[in-house]
């Protein structure tokens, strides 16, 4: 990567910090934010100078295109603190590439590496006290970009705002997770924006997920839009299925997000001799495996939850409970991945980046 250019970012420090008022042992995911945020505007065809300033609301024109045409993208990342008080990022280059992939798909300008990576390191260096030691403690990072140009004509904006905000976090999900396999609603379609981390992808999930919640299920396993026969993602996560001793996960493409946690788990599993097949698993295959006992595990994978085991699923009003397993692939892979992230195990892949 190029130089960080931290010295070329203006920094206005908050007069006081709110960190002493935060109960880090009892955090609700995404509700508390650190003292500062990064802002960088795009106008007249160029990115302006970034600034880090106190976290606060800002004014925006009611006709801003983000409100009317949904030009909004984001990323999800985390920072970790090791036992030596050093702060680390995990594969930030992958988030940077994916962010610009999303930007291209939504006709938004690409963010430069110096603004994205340099800005990220600069704000983390300023907020490093918010990154707490101990496994399970992280600082969630939310880079995002919105269209701020005014006017309601249906065309891309000419002005944009890139921002980074930070939120101390622990576990995203708690308790047992039961899912419904989608038979009608779809997360994404071929030719659409499913492979982009676009805000609209998530709002479209809220209603079918609400219906699932009302039936006592926490999430949905999405199926392909055309036939609803191929298993794709689980809620806001990529999903893995273990049949006998083989892991299956859907290939990325126009409908499926290229998850950083997903690809990391695949690499760790293959390194350690676990068979992984990247292909579309059919609903019929899953039902058959559940009935004959060869289905051992289902788990979601994503930045917020890391690995989230699923205890059972429903399809066509039939519920299938998964067996309880000692030393499951989910627990093994989560342990190995988080040990790398927290610098408790050697990073043989070169994934971690020191702030």
mmCIF file of C-alpha atoms in Angstrom:
data_model
loop_
_atom_site.group_PDB
_atom_site.id
_atom_site.type_symbol
_atom_site.label_atom_id
_atom_site.label_comp_id
_atom_site.label_asym_id
_atom_site.label_seq_id
_atom_site.Cartn_x
_atom_site.Cartn_y
_atom_site.Cartn_z
ATOM 1 C CA UNK A 1 0.000 0.000 0.000
ATOM 2 C CA UNK A 2 1.050 3.589 -0.461
ATOM 3 C CA UNK A 3 1.982 5.918 2.384
ATOM 4 C CA UNK A 4 -0.660 6.668 4.956
ATOM 5 C CA UNK A 5 -0.564 10.445 4.501
ATOM 6 C CA UNK A 6 -1.727 10.863 8.111
ATOM 7 C CA UNK A 7 -0.062 14.316 8.233
ATOM 8 C CA UNK A 8 -2.235 15.507 5.331
ATOM 9 C CA UNK A 9 -5.456 14.997 7.272
ATOM 10 C CA UNK A 10 -6.700 17.908 9.364
ATOM 11 C CA UNK A 11 -7.537 16.864 12.916
ATOM 12 C CA UNK A 12 -9.805 18.827 15.251
ATOM 13 C CA UNK A 13 -9.881 17.128 18.638
ATOM 14 C CA UNK A 14 -12.919 16.979 20.904
ATOM 15 C CA UNK A 15 -12.661 19.128 24.015
ATOM 16 C CA UNK A 16 -13.639 16.231 26.265
ATOM 17 C CA UNK A 17 -13.992 12.481 25.805
ATOM 18 C CA UNK A 18 -17.102 10.462 26.648
ATOM 19 C CA UNK A 19 -15.134 7.219 27.001
ATOM 20 C CA UNK A 20 -15.322 7.224 30.810
ATOM 21 C CA UNK A 21 -19.147 7.068 30.654
ATOM 22 C CA UNK A 22 -19.226 3.939 28.471
ATOM 23 C CA UNK A 23 -19.874 0.519 30.023
ATOM 24 C CA UNK A 24 -17.675 -1.628 27.799
ATOM 25 C CA UNK A 25 -18.944 -4.829 29.409
ATOM 26 C CA UNK A 26 -22.543 -4.184 28.370
ATOM 27 C CA UNK A 27 -22.563 -2.816 24.850
ATOM 28 C CA UNK A 28 -25.467 -2.930 22.434
ATOM 29 C CA UNK A 29 -24.057 -3.370 18.967
ATOM 30 C CA UNK A 30 -23.806 -0.142 16.977
ATOM 31 C CA UNK A 31 -25.354 2.208 19.573
ATOM 32 C CA UNK A 32 -22.290 3.921 21.049
ATOM 33 C CA UNK A 33 -19.807 5.892 18.937
ATOM 34 C CA UNK A 34 -16.355 7.247 19.682
ATOM 35 C CA UNK A 35 -15.394 10.888 20.091
ATOM 36 C CA UNK A 36 -14.402 11.576 16.495
ATOM 37 C CA UNK A 37 -15.414 10.936 12.887
ATOM 38 C CA UNK A 38 -13.695 11.378 9.528
ATOM 39 C CA UNK A 39 -15.283 13.360 6.705
ATOM 40 C CA UNK A 40 -14.073 13.845 3.136
ATOM 41 C CA UNK A 41 -16.202 15.444 0.422
ATOM 42 C CA UNK A 42 -16.113 14.907 -3.330
ATOM 43 C CA UNK A 43 -17.031 17.935 -5.413
ATOM 44 C CA UNK A 44 -16.057 19.504 -8.737
ATOM 45 C CA UNK A 45 -14.732 16.134 -9.837
ATOM 46 C CA UNK A 46 -12.175 15.659 -7.047
ATOM 47 C CA UNK A 47 -11.812 14.524 -3.460
ATOM 48 C CA UNK A 48 -11.153 17.341 -1.015
ATOM 49 C CA UNK A 49 -8.870 17.286 2.032
ATOM 50 C CA UNK A 50 -10.125 14.890 4.762
ATOM 51 C CA UNK A 51 -10.844 16.145 8.243
ATOM 52 C CA UNK A 52 -11.200 14.307 11.540
ATOM 53 C CA UNK A 53 -13.487 16.205 13.874
ATOM 54 C CA UNK A 54 -15.708 15.597 16.915
ATOM 55 C CA UNK A 55 -18.585 13.175 16.302
ATOM 56 C CA UNK A 56 -21.728 15.207 15.725
ATOM 57 C CA UNK A 57 -24.784 15.496 13.464
ATOM 58 C CA UNK A 58 -24.416 17.448 10.239
ATOM 59 C CA UNK A 59 -26.807 19.321 7.976
ATOM 60 C CA UNK A 60 -27.755 18.061 4.530
ATOM 61 C CA UNK A 61 -30.110 19.391 1.849
ATOM 62 C CA UNK A 62 -33.551 17.707 1.856
ATOM 63 C CA UNK A 63 -33.153 17.108 -1.885
ATOM 64 C CA UNK A 64 -29.837 15.249 -1.457
ATOM 65 C CA UNK A 65 -29.864 12.303 -3.828
ATOM 66 C CA UNK A 66 -29.114 9.796 -1.076
ATOM 67 C CA UNK A 67 -32.681 10.343 0.145
ATOM 68 C CA UNK A 68 -34.355 10.036 -3.235
ATOM 69 C CA UNK A 69 -32.269 7.590 -5.261
ATOM 70 C CA UNK A 70 -30.432 5.587 -2.637
ATOM 71 C CA UNK A 71 -26.820 6.251 -3.588
ATOM 72 C CA UNK A 72 -25.307 4.924 -0.360
ATOM 73 C CA UNK A 73 -22.661 2.268 0.279
ATOM 74 C CA UNK A 74 -20.738 1.120 3.332
ATOM 75 C CA UNK A 75 -18.224 -1.352 4.725
ATOM 76 C CA UNK A 76 -17.948 -3.241 8.002
ATOM 77 C CA UNK A 77 -14.539 -3.728 9.605
ATOM 78 C CA UNK A 78 -13.007 -4.174 13.047
ATOM 79 C CA UNK A 79 -9.911 -3.114 14.951
ATOM 80 C CA UNK A 80 -8.333 -5.358 17.591
ATOM 81 C CA UNK A 81 -5.912 -4.725 20.444
ATOM 82 C CA UNK A 82 -3.307 -7.324 21.375
ATOM 83 C CA UNK A 83 -1.775 -7.956 24.782
ATOM 84 C CA UNK A 84 1.013 -5.451 24.007
ATOM 85 C CA UNK A 85 -1.542 -2.659 23.462
ATOM 86 C CA UNK A 86 -0.903 -2.575 19.726
ATOM 87 C CA UNK A 87 -3.918 -1.992 17.491
ATOM 88 C CA UNK A 88 -4.457 -4.129 14.398
ATOM 89 C CA UNK A 89 -6.688 -4.165 11.342
ATOM 90 C CA UNK A 90 -7.735 -7.338 9.545
ATOM 91 C CA UNK A 91 -7.409 -7.400 5.748
ATOM 92 C CA UNK A 92 -8.272 -3.699 5.225
ATOM 93 C CA UNK A 93 -7.140 -3.984 1.601
ATOM 94 C CA UNK A 94 -10.093 -6.308 0.936
ATOM 95 C CA UNK A 95 -12.571 -3.838 2.397
ATOM 96 C CA UNK A 96 -10.988 -1.031 0.379
ATOM 97 C CA UNK A 97 -11.313 -2.993 -2.874
ATOM 98 C CA UNK A 98 -14.881 -4.027 -2.110
ATOM 99 C CA UNK A 99 -15.854 -0.466 -1.201
ATOM 100 C CA UNK A 100 -14.732 0.768 -4.597
ATOM 101 C CA UNK A 101 -16.447 -2.153 -6.307
ATOM 102 C CA UNK A 102 -19.668 -1.016 -4.620
ATOM 103 C CA UNK A 103 -18.971 2.589 -5.606
ATOM 104 C CA UNK A 104 -18.573 1.646 -9.257
ATOM 105 C CA UNK A 105 -21.843 -0.330 -9.289
ATOM 106 C CA UNK A 106 -23.776 2.641 -7.845
ATOM 107 C CA UNK A 107 -22.112 5.172 -10.190
ATOM 108 C CA UNK A 108 -20.218 6.804 -7.318
ATOM 109 C CA UNK A 109 -16.583 7.984 -7.397
ATOM 110 C CA UNK A 110 -13.861 5.645 -6.219
ATOM 111 C CA UNK A 111 -12.181 6.621 -2.945
ATOM 112 C CA UNK A 112 -8.399 6.822 -3.046
ATOM 113 C CA UNK A 113 -6.268 4.518 -0.939
ATOM 114 C CA UNK A 114 -4.769 7.484 0.894
ATOM 115 C CA UNK A 115 -8.197 8.674 2.006
ATOM 116 C CA UNK A 116 -9.630 5.234 2.860
ATOM 117 C CA UNK A 117 -6.605 3.458 4.374
ATOM 118 C CA UNK A 118 -4.787 6.597 5.482
ATOM 119 C CA UNK A 119 -7.909 8.076 7.028
ATOM 120 C CA UNK A 120 -8.710 4.789 8.713
ATOM 121 C CA UNK A 121 -5.291 4.579 10.345
ATOM 122 C CA UNK A 122 -5.379 8.231 11.361
ATOM 123 C CA UNK A 123 -8.728 8.053 13.155
ATOM 124 C CA UNK A 124 -7.836 4.727 14.783
ATOM 125 C CA UNK A 125 -4.567 6.176 16.030
ATOM 126 C CA UNK A 126 -6.537 9.018 17.596
ATOM 127 C CA UNK A 127 -9.156 6.678 19.108
ATOM 128 C CA UNK A 128 -6.911 3.778 20.134
ATOM 129 C CA UNK A 129 -8.069 3.976 23.781
ATOM 130 C CA UNK A 130 -11.508 2.902 22.548
ATOM 131 C CA UNK A 131 -10.039 -0.404 21.379
ATOM 132 C CA UNK A 132 -10.115 -2.646 24.441
ATOM 133 C CA UNK A 133 -7.931 -5.678 25.031
ATOM 134 C CA UNK A 134 -9.382 -9.135 25.462
ATOM 135 C CA UNK A 135 -10.951 -11.582 23.057
ATOM 136 C CA UNK A 136 -14.432 -10.486 22.108
ATOM 137 C CA UNK A 137 -13.647 -6.787 22.488
ATOM 138 C CA UNK A 138 -13.387 -4.888 19.212
ATOM 139 C CA UNK A 139 -13.864 -1.481 17.705
ATOM 140 C CA UNK A 140 -16.333 -1.772 14.853
ATOM 141 C CA UNK A 141 -15.471 0.445 11.887
ATOM 142 C CA UNK A 142 -18.098 1.806 9.522
ATOM 143 C CA UNK A 143 -16.734 3.557 6.405
ATOM 144 C CA UNK A 144 -19.567 4.790 4.198
ATOM 145 C CA UNK A 145 -20.346 7.125 1.323
ATOM 146 C CA UNK A 146 -23.549 8.996 0.504
ATOM 147 C CA UNK A 147 -24.692 11.226 -2.341
ATOM 148 C CA UNK A 148 -25.053 14.769 -1.001
ATOM 149 C CA UNK A 149 -25.660 16.615 -4.265
ATOM 150 C CA UNK A 150 -29.007 18.408 -4.315
ATOM 151 C CA UNK A 151 -31.853 18.037 -6.811
ATOM 152 C CA UNK A 152 -34.500 15.413 -7.463
ATOM 153 C CA UNK A 153 -33.742 14.707 -11.116
ATOM 154 C CA UNK A 154 -33.127 10.959 -11.497
ATOM 155 C CA UNK A 155 -29.429 10.885 -12.262
ATOM 156 C CA UNK A 156 -26.229 10.298 -10.274
ATOM 157 C CA UNK A 157 -25.099 12.982 -7.888
ATOM 158 C CA UNK A 158 -22.070 15.145 -8.592
ATOM 159 C CA UNK A 159 -21.237 15.550 -4.897
ATOM 160 C CA UNK A 160 -20.539 12.844 -2.327
ATOM 161 C CA UNK A 161 -19.460 12.503 1.287
ATOM 162 C CA UNK A 162 -17.143 9.736 2.530
ATOM 163 C CA UNK A 163 -17.101 9.172 6.277
ATOM 164 C CA UNK A 164 -15.695 6.822 8.895
ATOM 165 C CA UNK A 165 -17.372 6.353 12.258
ATOM 166 C CA UNK A 166 -16.324 3.940 15.015
ATOM 167 C CA UNK A 167 -18.317 1.952 17.550
ATOM 168 C CA UNK A 168 -17.004 -0.232 20.416
ATOM 169 C CA UNK A 169 -18.508 -3.701 20.124
ATOM 170 C CA UNK A 170 -18.729 -7.150 21.557
ATOM 171 C CA UNK A 171 -20.866 -9.990 20.179
ATOM 172 C CA UNK A 172 -23.423 -9.115 17.478
ATOM 173 C CA UNK A 173 -25.876 -11.974 18.060
ATOM 174 C CA UNK A 174 -26.744 -13.714 21.294
ATOM 175 C CA UNK A 175 -28.658 -16.871 22.047
ATOM 176 C CA UNK A 176 -29.730 -19.587 19.650
ATOM 177 C CA UNK A 177 -30.312 -18.710 16.010
ATOM 178 C CA UNK A 178 -33.087 -20.440 14.080
ATOM 179 C CA UNK A 179 -33.709 -19.626 10.440
ATOM 180 C CA UNK A 180 -36.360 -19.929 7.743
ATOM 181 C CA UNK A 181 -35.388 -20.844 4.188
ATOM 182 C CA UNK A 182 -36.833 -18.234 1.836
ATOM 183 C CA UNK A 183 -39.493 -19.472 -0.559
ATOM 184 C CA UNK A 184 -40.758 -16.155 -1.922
ATOM 185 C CA UNK A 185 -38.649 -13.132 -0.967
ATOM 186 C CA UNK A 186 -35.171 -12.618 -2.437
ATOM 187 C CA UNK A 187 -32.140 -10.757 -1.209
ATOM 188 C CA UNK A 188 -30.795 -9.987 -4.681
ATOM 189 C CA UNK A 189 -31.189 -10.764 -8.389
ATOM 190 C CA UNK A 190 -28.839 -11.276 -11.315
ATOM 191 C CA UNK A 191 -27.922 -7.932 -12.797
ATOM 192 C CA UNK A 192 -28.809 -6.167 -9.553
ATOM 193 C CA UNK A 193 -26.712 -4.790 -6.714
ATOM 194 C CA UNK A 194 -26.448 -7.889 -4.515
ATOM 195 C CA UNK A 195 -22.656 -8.021 -4.834
ATOM 196 C CA UNK A 196 -22.353 -4.384 -3.752
ATOM 197 C CA UNK A 197 -22.509 -3.394 -0.098
ATOM 198 C CA UNK A 198 -25.327 -0.994 -0.840
ATOM 199 C CA UNK A 199 -27.639 0.356 1.848
ATOM 200 C CA UNK A 200 -30.722 -0.640 -0.126
ATOM 201 C CA UNK A 201 -29.793 -4.322 0.021
ATOM 202 C CA UNK A 202 -30.320 -4.266 3.764
ATOM 203 C CA UNK A 203 -33.535 -2.258 3.893
ATOM 204 C CA UNK A 204 -35.088 -4.734 1.454
ATOM 205 C CA UNK A 205 -34.422 -7.519 3.957
ATOM 206 C CA UNK A 206 -36.154 -5.870 6.885
ATOM 207 C CA UNK A 207 -39.740 -6.800 6.018
ATOM 208 C CA UNK A 208 -39.253 -10.534 5.292
ATOM 209 C CA UNK A 209 -36.972 -10.762 8.344
ATOM 210 C CA UNK A 210 -39.709 -9.131 10.443
ATOM 211 C CA UNK A 211 -42.128 -11.801 9.222
ATOM 212 C CA UNK A 212 -39.619 -14.499 10.211
ATOM 213 C CA UNK A 213 -39.172 -12.906 13.642
ATOM 214 C CA UNK A 214 -42.926 -12.991 14.208
ATOM 215 C CA UNK A 215 -42.798 -16.767 13.683
ATOM 216 C CA UNK A 216 -40.002 -17.182 16.225
ATOM 217 C CA UNK A 217 -37.043 -17.256 13.850
ATOM 218 C CA UNK A 218 -34.071 -14.899 14.015
ATOM 219 C CA UNK A 219 -32.970 -14.882 10.399
ATOM 220 C CA UNK A 220 -33.614 -16.052 6.842
ATOM 221 C CA UNK A 221 -31.488 -18.213 4.580
ATOM 222 C CA UNK A 222 -31.934 -16.547 1.216
ATOM 223 C CA UNK A 223 -32.411 -18.529 -1.973
ATOM 224 C CA UNK A 224 -31.899 -17.579 -5.610
ATOM 225 C CA UNK A 225 -34.472 -15.204 -7.045
ATOM 226 C CA UNK A 226 -35.376 -17.275 -10.114
ATOM 227 C CA UNK A 227 -36.103 -20.735 -8.701
ATOM 228 C CA UNK A 228 -35.683 -20.477 -4.909
ATOM 229 C CA UNK A 229 -33.831 -23.800 -5.047
ATOM 230 C CA UNK A 230 -30.248 -22.622 -4.389
ATOM 231 C CA UNK A 231 -29.064 -21.655 -0.903
ATOM 232 C CA UNK A 232 -27.209 -18.361 -0.894
ATOM 233 C CA UNK A 233 -26.812 -16.215 2.250
ATOM 234 C CA UNK A 234 -28.079 -16.171 5.830
ATOM 235 C CA UNK A 235 -29.509 -12.867 6.951
ATOM 236 C CA UNK A 236 -26.722 -10.343 6.474
ATOM 237 C CA UNK A 237 -24.017 -13.023 6.421
ATOM 238 C CA UNK A 238 -22.492 -15.554 4.096
ATOM 239 C CA UNK A 239 -23.474 -19.085 5.064
ATOM 240 C CA UNK A 240 -21.716 -22.451 5.319
ATOM 241 C CA UNK A 241 -23.224 -25.926 5.423
ATOM 242 C CA UNK A 242 -21.399 -28.997 6.729
ATOM 243 C CA UNK A 243 -22.565 -32.297 5.247
ATOM 244 C CA UNK A 244 -20.552 -35.164 6.702
ATOM 245 C CA UNK A 245 -17.050 -33.653 6.775
ATOM 246 C CA UNK A 246 -17.347 -31.298 3.807
ATOM 247 C CA UNK A 247 -18.148 -27.598 4.003
ATOM 248 C CA UNK A 248 -20.299 -26.058 1.278
ATOM 249 C CA UNK A 249 -20.722 -22.361 0.572
ATOM 250 C CA UNK A 250 -22.202 -20.537 -2.387
ATOM 251 C CA UNK A 251 -19.895 -18.890 -4.925
ATOM 252 C CA UNK A 252 -19.768 -15.110 -4.971
ATOM 253 C CA UNK A 253 -21.224 -13.371 -7.990
ATOM 254 C CA UNK A 254 -23.824 -10.799 -8.927
ATOM 255 C CA UNK A 255 -26.167 -11.881 -6.099
ATOM 256 C CA UNK A 256 -23.755 -12.767 -3.304
ATOM 257 C CA UNK A 257 -21.442 -10.486 -1.364
ATOM 258 C CA UNK A 258 -17.732 -11.289 -1.424
ATOM 259 C CA UNK A 259 -17.376 -11.555 2.347
ATOM 260 C CA UNK A 260 -13.949 -11.036 3.909
ATOM 261 C CA UNK A 261 -14.756 -13.408 6.784
ATOM 262 C CA UNK A 262 -16.080 -15.967 4.279
ATOM 263 C CA UNK A 263 -12.907 -16.052 2.200
ATOM 264 C CA UNK A 264 -10.734 -16.118 5.336
ATOM 265 C CA UNK A 265 -12.601 -19.121 6.752
ATOM 266 C CA UNK A 266 -12.260 -20.942 3.432
ATOM 267 C CA UNK A 267 -8.495 -20.371 3.440
ATOM 268 C CA UNK A 268 -8.113 -21.520 7.056
ATOM 269 C CA UNK A 269 -10.268 -24.598 6.488
ATOM 270 C CA UNK A 270 -8.305 -25.654 3.407
ATOM 271 C CA UNK A 271 -5.000 -25.000 5.162
ATOM 272 C CA UNK A 272 -6.067 -27.334 7.952
ATOM 273 C CA UNK A 273 -7.291 -30.138 5.726
ATOM 274 C CA UNK A 274 -11.047 -29.506 5.779
ATOM 275 C CA UNK A 275 -12.734 -30.174 2.441
ATOM 276 C CA UNK A 276 -14.486 -27.070 1.110
ATOM 277 C CA UNK A 277 -16.729 -27.020 -1.942
ATOM 278 C CA UNK A 278 -17.637 -23.604 -3.303
ATOM 279 C CA UNK A 279 -20.864 -24.296 -5.149
ATOM 280 C CA UNK A 280 -24.575 -23.695 -4.878
ATOM 281 C CA UNK A 281 -26.089 -26.203 -2.471
ATOM 282 C CA UNK A 282 -29.673 -27.036 -3.358
ATOM 283 C CA UNK A 283 -32.506 -26.841 -0.845
ATOM 284 C CA UNK A 284 -33.372 -30.436 -1.797
ATOM 285 C CA UNK A 285 -29.836 -31.551 -0.893
ATOM 286 C CA UNK A 286 -30.078 -29.820 2.467
ATOM 287 C CA UNK A 287 -33.429 -31.435 3.291
ATOM 288 C CA UNK A 288 -32.128 -34.855 2.301
ATOM 289 C CA UNK A 289 -29.007 -34.384 4.430
ATOM 290 C CA UNK A 290 -31.118 -33.248 7.386
ATOM 291 C CA UNK A 291 -33.324 -36.327 7.062
ATOM 292 C CA UNK A 292 -30.509 -38.895 6.711
ATOM 293 C CA UNK A 293 -28.345 -37.364 9.454
ATOM 294 C CA UNK A 294 -25.439 -36.258 7.276
ATOM 295 C CA UNK A 295 -26.161 -32.552 7.873
ATOM 296 C CA UNK A 296 -23.904 -31.664 10.794
ATOM 297 C CA UNK A 297 -23.743 -27.864 10.895
ATOM 298 C CA UNK A 298 -24.944 -24.609 9.411
ATOM 299 C CA UNK A 299 -23.273 -21.347 10.354
ATOM 300 C CA UNK A 300 -23.213 -17.759 9.180
ATOM 301 C CA UNK A 301 -20.000 -15.822 8.660
ATOM 302 C CA UNK A 302 -19.561 -12.059 8.717
ATOM 303 C CA UNK A 303 -17.585 -9.205 10.227
ATOM 304 C CA UNK A 304 -19.978 -8.405 13.066
ATOM 305 C CA UNK A 305 -20.736 -11.939 14.247
ATOM 306 C CA UNK A 306 -17.549 -13.613 12.900
ATOM 307 C CA UNK A 307 -19.119 -17.094 13.024
ATOM 308 C CA UNK A 308 -22.703 -17.633 14.120
ATOM 309 C CA UNK A 309 -23.948 -21.231 14.518
ATOM 310 C CA UNK A 310 -27.507 -22.008 13.418
ATOM 311 C CA UNK A 311 -29.346 -24.568 15.538
ATOM 312 C CA UNK A 312 -32.191 -25.361 13.168
ATOM 313 C CA UNK A 313 -34.108 -24.321 10.084
ATOM 314 C CA UNK A 314 -37.648 -24.345 8.756
ATOM 315 C CA UNK A 315 -38.752 -25.091 5.219
ATOM 316 C CA UNK A 316 -42.334 -25.465 4.007
ATOM 317 C CA UNK A 317 -43.504 -25.437 7.643
ATOM 318 C CA UNK A 318 -41.254 -28.367 8.579
ATOM 319 C CA UNK A 319 -38.601 -27.698 11.222
ATOM 320 C CA UNK A 320 -35.237 -29.475 11.196
ATOM 321 C CA UNK A 321 -33.108 -29.428 14.338
ATOM 322 C CA UNK A 322 -29.348 -29.703 13.894
ATOM 323 C CA UNK A 323 -27.291 -32.038 16.105
ATOM 324 C CA UNK A 324 -25.285 -30.550 18.943
ATOM 325 C CA UNK A 325 -21.621 -31.146 18.146
ATOM 326 C CA UNK A 326 -18.497 -31.073 20.254
ATOM 327 C CA UNK A 327 -15.522 -29.459 18.518
ATOM 328 C CA UNK A 328 -17.668 -28.271 15.618
ATOM 329 C CA UNK A 329 -16.162 -26.803 12.482
ATOM 330 C CA UNK A 330 -17.845 -23.503 13.403
ATOM 331 C CA UNK A 331 -16.108 -23.324 16.787
ATOM 332 C CA UNK A 332 -12.776 -24.510 15.376
ATOM 333 C CA UNK A 333 -12.738 -21.993 12.544
ATOM 334 C CA UNK A 334 -13.913 -19.105 14.716
ATOM 335 C CA UNK A 335 -11.183 -19.844 17.254
ATOM 336 C CA UNK A 336 -8.483 -19.997 14.594
ATOM 337 C CA UNK A 337 -9.647 -16.833 12.852
ATOM 338 C CA UNK A 338 -10.045 -14.745 16.004
ATOM 339 C CA UNK A 339 -6.665 -15.952 17.289
ATOM 340 C CA UNK A 340 -5.122 -14.446 14.163
ATOM 341 C CA UNK A 341 -7.117 -11.239 14.538
ATOM 342 C CA UNK A 342 -6.090 -10.799 18.187
ATOM 343 C CA UNK A 343 -2.464 -11.794 17.462
ATOM 344 C CA UNK A 344 -2.751 -14.900 19.646
ATOM 345 C CA UNK A 345 -1.612 -17.118 16.769
ATOM 346 C CA UNK A 346 0.852 -16.628 13.961
ATOM 347 C CA UNK A 347 -0.606 -14.864 10.944
ATOM 348 C CA UNK A 348 0.777 -17.129 8.232
ATOM 349 C CA UNK A 349 -1.434 -15.435 5.622
ATOM 350 C CA UNK A 350 -0.193 -11.870 6.176
ATOM 351 C CA UNK A 351 -3.718 -10.605 6.869
ATOM 352 C CA UNK A 352 -3.138 -8.337 9.881
ATOM 353 C CA UNK A 353 -2.028 -4.711 9.544
ATOM 354 C CA UNK A 354 -0.651 -2.704 12.443
ATOM 355 C CA UNK A 355 -2.027 0.791 13.065
#
